[in-house]
Coordinates of C-alpha atoms in Angstrom, one line a residue:
X211 CA 0.0 0.0 0.0
X212 CA 3.0 2.3 0.3
X213 CA 3.3 2.7 -3.4
X214 CA -0.4 3.8 -3.5
X215 CA 0.2 6.5 -1.0
X216 CA 3.3 7.6 -3.0
X217 CA 1.2 7.9 -6.1
X218 CA -1.5 9.9 -4.4
X219 CA 1.1 12.3 -3.0
X220 CA 2.3 12.9 -6.6
X221 CA -1.2 13.2 -8.0
X222 CA -2.7 15.6 -5.5
X223 CA -0.7 18.7 -6.6
X224 CA -1.6 17.9 -10.2
X225 CA -5.3 17.7 -9.3
X226 CA -5.0 21.0 -7.4
X227 CA -3.3 22.6 -10.4
X228 CA -6.0 21.3 -12.7
X229 CA -8.7 23.3 -10.9
X230 CA -10.2 26.1 -13.2
X231 CA -9.4 29.7 -12.4
X232 CA -12.3 31.9 -11.3
X233 CA -12.5 35.5 -10.2
X234 CA -15.2 36.7 -7.8
X235 CA -16.2 40.4 -7.9
X236 CA -17.7 42.1 -4.9
X237 CA -21.5 41.9 -5.0
X238 CA -23.6 45.0 -5.3
X239 CA -25.8 45.8 -2.3
X240 CA -23.5 43.8 0.1
X241 CA -22.5 46.6 2.3
X242 CA -20.6 44.6 4.9
X243 CA -19.2 42.1 2.4
X244 CA -20.5 39.0 4.3
X245 CA -22.4 37.5 1.4
X246 CA -19.5 38.1 -0.9
X247 CA -17.2 36.2 1.6
X248 CA -19.6 33.2 1.6
X249 CA -19.6 33.2 -2.2
X250 CA -15.7 33.2 -2.3
X251 CA -15.7 30.2 0.1
X252 CA -18.3 28.3 -2.0
X253 CA -16.4 29.0 -5.3
X254 CA -13.1 27.9 -3.6
X255 CA -14.6 24.4 -3.3
X256 CA -14.4 24.0 -7.1
X257 CA -11.9 26.5 -8.5
X258 CA -8.8 28.5 -7.8
X259 CA -10.3 31.8 -6.7
X260 CA -9.1 35.4 -7.4
X261 CA -10.6 37.3 -4.5
X262 CA -12.7 40.6 -4.8
X263 CA -9.9 42.8 -3.5
X264 CA -7.6 41.8 -6.4
X265 CA -10.5 42.1 -8.8
X266 CA -11.2 45.6 -7.7
X267 CA -7.5 46.6 -8.1
X268 CA -7.6 45.2 -11.6
X269 CA -10.7 47.2 -12.4
X270 CA -9.0 50.4 -11.1
X271 CA -6.0 49.6 -13.2
X272 CA -8.1 49.1 -16.3
X273 CA -10.4 52.1 -15.5
X274 CA -13.5 49.9 -15.5
X275 CA -16.6 51.1 -13.7
X276 CA -19.1 48.6 -15.1
X277 CA -18.9 44.8 -15.8
X278 CA -20.3 44.8 -19.3
X279 CA -19.3 42.4 -22.1
X280 CA -16.1 44.2 -23.1
X281 CA -15.1 45.0 -19.6
X282 CA -15.5 41.4 -18.6
X283 CA -13.2 40.2 -21.4
X284 CA -10.5 42.8 -20.4
X285 CA -10.8 41.7 -16.8
X286 CA -10.4 38.0 -17.6
X287 CA -7.3 38.7 -19.6
X288 CA -5.8 40.9 -16.9
X289 CA -6.5 38.4 -14.1
X290 CA -5.8 35.3 -16.3
X291 CA -9.0 33.6 -15.2
X292 CA -11.5 31.5 -17.2
X293 CA -14.7 32.7 -15.4
X294 CA -15.8 35.9 -13.6
X295 CA -18.6 35.6 -11.1
X296 CA -20.4 38.9 -10.4
X297 CA -23.9 39.9 -9.4
X298 CA -25.9 41.5 -6.5
X299 CA -27.8 40.9 -3.4
X300 CA -31.5 41.5 -4.1
X301 CA -34.8 41.4 -2.3
X302 CA -38.1 40.1 -3.6
X303 CA -41.3 39.8 -1.5
X304 CA -39.4 40.7 1.6
X305 CA -36.8 37.9 1.1
X306 CA -33.2 38.4 0.3
X307 CA -31.4 36.4 -2.4
X308 CA -28.2 36.3 -4.4
X309 CA -28.4 36.9 -8.1
X310 CA -25.2 35.7 -9.8
X311 CA -23.9 35.8 -13.4
X312 CA -21.0 33.6 -14.5
X313 CA -19.2 35.1 -17.4
X314 CA -16.8 33.0 -19.5
X315 CA -15.1 33.2 -22.8
X316 CA -17.0 34.6 -25.8
X317 CA -20.8 35.1 -25.1
X318 CA -21.0 32.3 -22.6
X319 CA -23.0 33.4 -19.5
X320 CA -25.1 31.6 -16.9
X321 CA -27.2 32.8 -14.1
X322 CA -27.7 31.5 -10.6
X323 CA -30.4 32.7 -8.1
X324 CA -30.1 31.5 -4.5
X325 CA -32.2 32.5 -1.5
X326 CA -30.2 33.8 1.5
X327 CA -30.5 31.8 4.7
X328 CA -27.8 31.2 7.3
X329 CA -24.2 31.6 6.2
X330 CA -23.8 27.8 6.5
X331 CA -26.8 27.0 4.4
X332 CA -26.0 29.7 1.8
X333 CA -22.5 28.3 1.3
X334 CA -23.9 24.8 0.9
X335 CA -26.5 26.0 -1.7
X336 CA -24.0 28.1 -3.6
X337 CA -21.4 25.4 -3.7
X338 CA -23.9 22.9 -5.0
X339 CA -25.1 25.3 -7.8
X340 CA -21.6 26.5 -8.7
X341 CA -20.2 22.9 -9.1
X342 CA -21.6 22.1 -12.6
X343 CA -21.8 25.7 -13.7
X344 CA -18.1 26.4 -13.3
X345 CA -17.3 23.1 -15.2
X346 CA -19.6 24.0 -18.0
X347 CA -18.3 27.6 -18.3
X348 CA -14.6 26.8 -18.5
X349 CA -12.9 26.3 -21.8
X350 CA -14.2 27.4 -25.2
X351 CA -13.0 30.0 -27.6
X352 CA -13.4 33.8 -27.5
X353 CA -16.3 35.3 -29.5
X354 CA -14.8 36.2 -33.0
X355 CA -17.2 39.2 -33.1
X356 CA -15.6 40.8 -30.1
X357 CA -13.0 43.4 -30.4
X358 CA -9.4 42.2 -30.0
X359 CA -8.0 43.3 -26.6
X360 CA -4.5 44.5 -26.0
X361 CA -2.1 41.7 -25.2
X362 CA -0.6 41.5 -21.7
X363 CA 2.9 42.8 -21.2
X364 CA 4.1 39.3 -20.7
X365 CA 2.9 38.3 -24.2
X366 CA 5.9 39.3 -26.4
X367 CA 5.1 37.2 -29.4
X368 CA 5.4 39.1 -32.7
X369 CA 4.1 36.3 -34.8
X370 CA 1.2 37.2 -37.0
X371 CA -1.5 34.6 -37.8
X372 CA -0.9 33.0 -41.2
X373 CA -3.5 33.6 -43.8
X374 CA -5.5 30.5 -44.7
X375 CA -6.3 29.8 -48.3
X376 CA -10.0 29.6 -47.4
X377 CA -9.9 33.2 -46.1
X378 CA -10.4 34.4 -49.7
X379 CA -13.8 32.7 -49.8
X380 CA -16.9 34.9 -50.4
X381 CA -18.2 36.5 -47.2
X382 CA -21.4 34.6 -47.6
X383 CA -19.6 31.3 -46.8
X384 CA -18.0 32.9 -43.7
X385 CA -21.5 33.7 -42.5
X386 CA -22.7 30.2 -43.2
X387 CA -19.9 28.7 -41.3
X388 CA -20.4 31.1 -38.4
X389 CA -24.1 30.2 -38.2
X390 CA -23.3 26.5 -38.4
X391 CA -21.0 26.8 -35.4
X392 CA -23.3 29.0 -33.4
X393 CA -23.7 27.9 -29.8
X394 CA -27.2 26.9 -28.7
X395 CA -27.9 28.5 -25.3
X396 CA -29.2 26.4 -22.4
X397 CA -32.2 27.5 -20.3
X398 CA -29.9 29.1 -17.7
X399 CA -27.7 31.0 -20.2
X400 CA -28.3 34.6 -21.0
X401 CA -27.1 37.1 -23.5
X402 CA -24.4 39.5 -22.4
X403 CA -26.1 42.5 -23.9
X404 CA -27.7 45.0 -21.6
X405 CA -31.0 44.7 -23.4
X406 CA -31.2 40.9 -22.6
X407 CA -30.0 41.0 -19.0
X408 CA -32.0 44.2 -18.2
X409 CA -29.2 45.6 -16.1
X410 CA -25.5 46.4 -15.9
X411 CA -23.5 45.1 -12.9
X412 CA -21.8 48.0 -11.3
X413 CA -19.1 47.9 -8.8
X414 CA -20.2 47.8 -5.1
X415 CA -21.1 51.4 -4.3
X416 CA -24.9 51.6 -4.0
X417 CA -25.1 51.5 -0.2
X418 CA -28.3 53.5 -0.2
X419 CA -30.3 51.4 -2.7
X420 CA -33.6 50.0 -1.6
X421 CA -32.2 46.5 -2.2
X422 CA -29.3 47.2 0.2
X423 CA -29.2 44.9 3.2
X424 CA -31.1 46.4 6.1
X425 CA -31.1 45.7 9.8
X426 CA -34.2 43.7 10.5
X427 CA -34.2 44.8 14.2
X428 CA -34.4 48.5 13.4
X429 CA -36.0 48.7 10.0
X430 CA -37.8 45.3 9.6
X431 CA -41.3 44.8 8.4
X432 CA -42.4 42.4 11.1
X433 CA -41.6 41.8 14.8
X434 CA -43.6 39.4 17.0
X435 CA -42.4 38.3 20.4
X436 CA -43.5 36.3 23.5
X437 CA -41.9 35.8 26.9
X438 CA -42.0 36.6 30.6
X439 CA -42.0 39.7 32.8
X440 CA -41.3 40.3 36.5
X441 CA -43.0 43.5 37.7
X442 CA -43.8 45.3 40.9
X443 CA -46.7 47.7 41.5
X444 CA -46.9 50.3 44.3
X445 CA -49.7 52.8 45.2
X446 CA -48.6 55.5 47.6
X447 CA -50.5 58.5 49.1
X448 CA -49.9 62.1 50.0
X449 CA -52.1 62.6 53.0
X450 CA -52.4 64.1 56.5
X451 CA -54.2 62.9 59.6
X452 CA -54.5 59.5 61.2
X453 CA -57.0 58.0 58.7
X454 CA -54.7 58.0 55.7
X455 CA -55.0 54.8 53.6
X456 CA -52.3 52.2 53.7
X457 CA -49.6 51.9 50.9
X458 CA -50.0 49.0 48.5
X459 CA -47.1 47.0 47.1
X460 CA -47.1 43.7 45.2
X461 CA -44.8 41.8 42.8
X462 CA -45.4 38.9 40.5
X463 CA -44.4 37.3 37.3
X464 CA -46.4 37.9 34.1
X465 CA -46.7 36.5 30.6
X466 CA -46.1 39.0 27.8
X467 CA -46.7 39.1 24.1
X468 CA -46.3 41.9 21.6
X469 CA -45.3 42.9 18.1
X470 CA -45.5 45.4 15.2
X471 CA -46.0 45.1 11.5
X472 CA -45.3 47.5 8.6
X473 CA -47.4 45.8 5.9
X474 CA -46.0 47.9 3.0
X475 CA -42.3 47.7 4.1
X476 CA -41.3 44.2 2.9
X477 CA -39.7 45.6 -0.3
X478 CA -38.4 48.9 1.1
X479 CA -38.3 50.1 4.7
X480 CA -39.2 53.7 4.0
X481 CA -41.1 56.1 1.8
X482 CA -44.8 56.6 1.3
X483 CA -47.0 53.8 2.7
X484 CA -43.9 51.8 3.8
X485 CA -43.7 53.9 6.9
X486 CA -47.2 53.0 8.1
X487 CA -47.3 50.4 10.8
X488 CA -49.4 48.9 13.6
X489 CA -48.3 47.6 17.0
X490 CA -49.7 45.9 20.1
X491 CA -48.5 44.9 23.5
X492 CA -50.1 42.8 26.2
X493 CA -49.0 41.5 29.7
X494 CA -51.0 39.8 32.4
X495 CA -49.7 38.7 35.9
X496 CA -50.0 35.1 36.9
X497 CA -51.1 34.0 40.4
X498 CA -51.0 37.4 42.0
X499 CA -52.9 37.9 45.3
X500 CA -52.8 40.3 48.3
X501 CA -53.2 39.7 52.0
X502 CA -56.3 41.2 53.6
X503 CA -55.2 43.0 56.8
X504 CA -56.7 41.6 60.0
X505 CA -57.6 38.3 58.4
X506 CA -55.9 35.1 57.1
X507 CA -57.4 35.6 53.7
X508 CA -55.7 36.4 50.4
X509 CA -57.6 38.1 47.6
X510 CA -56.7 37.4 44.0
X511 CA -55.7 40.4 41.9
X512 CA -56.3 40.9 38.3
X513 CA -53.4 42.9 37.1
X514 CA -52.4 43.6 33.5
X515 CA -51.9 46.2 30.8
X516 CA -52.1 46.4 27.0
X517 CA -52.1 48.9 24.1
X518 CA -53.0 48.8 20.5
X519 CA -52.1 51.5 18.0
X520 CA -50.6 52.8 14.8
X521 CA -47.3 54.6 14.0
X522 CA -45.5 56.2 11.1
X523 CA -41.8 55.3 10.8
X524 CA -39.0 57.4 9.5
X525 CA -35.8 55.5 8.5
X526 CA -32.3 57.0 8.6
X527 CA -29.9 54.2 7.5
X528 CA -29.9 51.6 10.3
X529 CA -31.8 54.0 12.7
X530 CA -35.6 54.4 12.7
X531 CA -37.9 56.8 14.6
X532 CA -41.7 56.1 14.7
X533 CA -44.4 58.4 16.0
X534 CA -48.1 57.5 16.6
X535 CA -50.7 56.8 19.1
X536 CA -52.6 53.9 20.8
X537 CA -55.5 52.9 22.9
X538 CA -53.8 52.3 26.3
X539 CA -55.2 50.4 29.3
X540 CA -53.7 49.4 32.7
X541 CA -55.8 47.8 35.5
X542 CA -55.3 46.4 39.0
X543 CA -58.5 45.0 40.5
X544 CA -59.2 42.8 43.5
X545 CA -61.6 39.9 43.6
X546 CA -63.6 40.7 46.8
X547 CA -66.2 37.9 46.4
X548 CA -64.7 35.9 49.3
X549 CA -64.8 38.8 51.8
X550 CA -67.7 39.4 54.2
X551 CA -67.5 43.1 53.3
X552 CA -65.7 44.7 50.3
X553 CA -64.3 47.4 52.6
X554 CA -62.2 44.8 54.5
X555 CA -59.6 45.4 51.8
X556 CA -58.7 49.1 52.2
X557 CA -57.5 49.5 48.6
X558 CA -59.2 51.2 45.7
X559 CA -59.3 49.4 42.3
X560 CA -57.9 51.2 39.3
X561 CA -58.8 50.7 35.6
X562 CA -57.0 53.3 33.6
X563 CA -58.0 53.9 29.9
X564 CA -56.3 56.4 27.7
X565 CA -55.3 57.6 24.3
X566 CA -51.5 57.5 24.3
X567 CA -49.5 59.5 21.8
X568 CA -45.9 58.4 21.7
X569 CA -42.6 57.7 19.9
X570 CA -40.1 54.9 19.5
X571 CA -36.5 55.0 18.4
X572 CA -34.4 52.0 17.3
X573 CA -30.6 52.2 16.8
X574 CA -28.3 49.5 15.5
X575 CA -25.3 49.3 17.8
X576 CA -23.7 46.4 15.8
X577 CA -25.1 44.2 12.9
X578 CA -26.4 41.8 15.6
X579 CA -27.3 44.2 18.5
X580 CA -29.9 47.0 18.5
X581 CA -31.1 49.3 21.2
X582 CA -34.6 50.7 21.4
X583 CA -36.6 53.2 23.5
X584 CA -40.3 54.0 23.5
X585 CA -42.1 56.8 25.4
X586 CA -45.9 57.2 25.7
X587 CA -47.9 60.0 27.3
X588 CA -51.3 58.4 28.1
X589 CA -54.1 61.0 28.2
X590 CA -56.2 59.3 30.8
X591 CA -59.9 59.4 30.1
X592 CA -61.0 57.0 32.9
X593 CA -59.4 55.7 36.1
X594 CA -61.9 53.2 37.5
X595 CA -63.1 53.0 41.1
X596 CA -60.4 55.2 42.6
X597 CA -62.0 58.3 41.1
X598 CA -65.7 57.4 41.6
X599 CA -67.9 59.6 43.7
X600 CA -68.0 57.1 46.6
X601 CA -64.2 56.7 46.6
X602 CA -61.5 59.4 46.4
X603 CA -63.4 61.5 43.8
X604 CA -62.3 63.6 40.8
X605 CA -58.8 64.8 40.2
X606 CA -56.2 65.7 37.7
X607 CA -54.3 62.8 36.1
X608 CA -50.8 62.9 34.6
X609 CA -49.2 59.7 33.3
X610 CA -46.2 58.5 31.3
X611 CA -44.9 55.1 30.2
X612 CA -41.3 54.2 29.2
X613 CA -39.9 51.0 27.7
X614 CA -36.3 50.5 26.7
X615 CA -33.8 47.7 26.1
X616 CA -31.8 45.7 23.5
X617 CA -32.4 43.1 20.9
X618 CA -29.8 40.5 20.1
X619 CA -30.0 38.7 16.7
X620 CA -29.8 35.0 17.2
X621 CA -30.4 34.0 13.6
X622 CA -31.7 35.5 10.3
X623 CA -35.2 35.7 11.7
X624 CA -34.9 35.3 15.5
X625 CA -33.9 37.6 18.2
X626 CA -33.7 37.9 22.0
X627 CA -35.2 41.0 23.5
X628 CA -34.2 42.2 27.0
X629 CA -36.1 45.3 28.3
X630 CA -37.0 47.4 31.3
X631 CA -40.3 49.2 31.8
X632 CA -41.5 52.0 34.0
X633 CA -45.1 53.4 34.2
X634 CA -46.4 56.1 36.5
X635 CA -49.9 57.5 36.9
X636 CA -50.2 60.5 39.3
X637 CA -53.6 61.8 40.5
X638 CA -54.1 65.1 42.3
X639 CA -57.5 65.0 44.0
X640 CA -60.0 67.9 44.2
X641 CA -61.1 66.7 47.6
X642 CA -64.8 67.3 46.9
X643 CA -67.3 67.2 49.8
X644 CA -68.1 63.7 51.1
X645 CA -65.3 62.1 49.0
X646 CA -62.7 59.9 50.7
X647 CA -60.0 62.4 49.6
X648 CA -61.7 65.0 51.9
X649 CA -62.6 62.7 54.8
X650 CA -59.2 61.0 54.9
X651 CA -57.0 64.0 54.2
X652 CA -55.7 62.7 50.9
X653 CA -54.3 65.2 48.4
X654 CA -52.7 62.9 45.8
X655 CA -51.8 59.4 44.9
X656 CA -49.0 57.9 42.9
X657 CA -49.4 54.6 41.1
X658 CA -46.2 53.1 39.8
X659 CA -45.3 49.9 38.0
X660 CA -41.8 48.8 37.0
X661 CA -40.2 45.6 35.9
X662 CA -38.0 43.7 33.5
X663 CA -38.9 41.3 30.8
X664 CA -37.2 38.8 28.4
X665 CA -38.9 37.7 25.2
X666 CA -38.0 35.7 22.0
X667 CA -39.2 37.2 18.8
X668 CA -39.3 36.5 15.1
X669 CA -38.5 39.2 12.6
X670 CA -38.6 39.9 8.9

């Protein structure tokens, strides 16, 4: 078996040298170069690859700004490769994909269109598609209709091609021969002309195009998440005298769900109707109860909050700012059915309802981490039992709601969100006659809720 190993050692370099030579140009609309890098790795499985940096230097040397038919031929001669792979990162129906063109000698071209998934799956798909295409594209003769390009400096031959006796044949026969040898294009081959391809492949410089990669956490079309929250609620009083009501304080875990959608932003994140979006958020505590003073009883508490609204989003690169308004509700109500008298629990229920104008900002810290901050100013229209005539009565209500945190991209369409929330509703009572605000010396109440939450979301 030693002789077999020796033969393999001799053959492996020859096999390596036999690999076709391919150049990969930087893809349009690939701002961070990640997709281009995956393409280089995939092509390297089947060919000796000239990388995009060398291709770009060659284009600068030849003063090429576009990869049209003539430019491609010049570039192949300069780089001494058989095939040039070029193209762009595109977006269709909200999904990104790679559009590639393989340009070989003469008019030979083939296209490849591959959806973008994870880097691992994209490399696998590209490698599989490039395998046969590179093999089919290599070899062949230059198109005789193309202009002769200047020889490389290394080519010092002064020999002129010898005139063949048949060259004096009538031109008609030349045309007949040319038609007889004409290549029949396969389904995946395309003409090199701009009219047939419908576009020219420019060098990577269009960072502001609608097809340019966008951060799905800051300018995405869809975000939907679900998770858990731990929150504490307190109700404190500003009062004088000995009959002031007791402070309230409870903490519990809650289930949380939320999301937003910009239905016209799948193709482009901004402009016209693309900025219109809708959002919702809901959280409800689980197993919350409060001890009734002077008894051994615990009363269940229904505690939750939600909002549903619309926003208009403005996009500035990887940063977005959205403004809008929502129907906003927050409640904290005790189940007194097990009590002999409802007044055994000295605590007013609250059920706030408001229209809440607000704004939200999202900023990309890195390609995989984004920060966000939202601020609402609920214009409270109702407060529930706490402001009824038999309770503490009418008053002036001022409220605000803040939510902020980070999103961490876990995959192409998944992210972890970590956030903190703070909400405050302040009531300044009028202390009308016969109200509890007057009889118990209460001038104001402050209702606060604050907590942290962690959710897993999907995004597009």
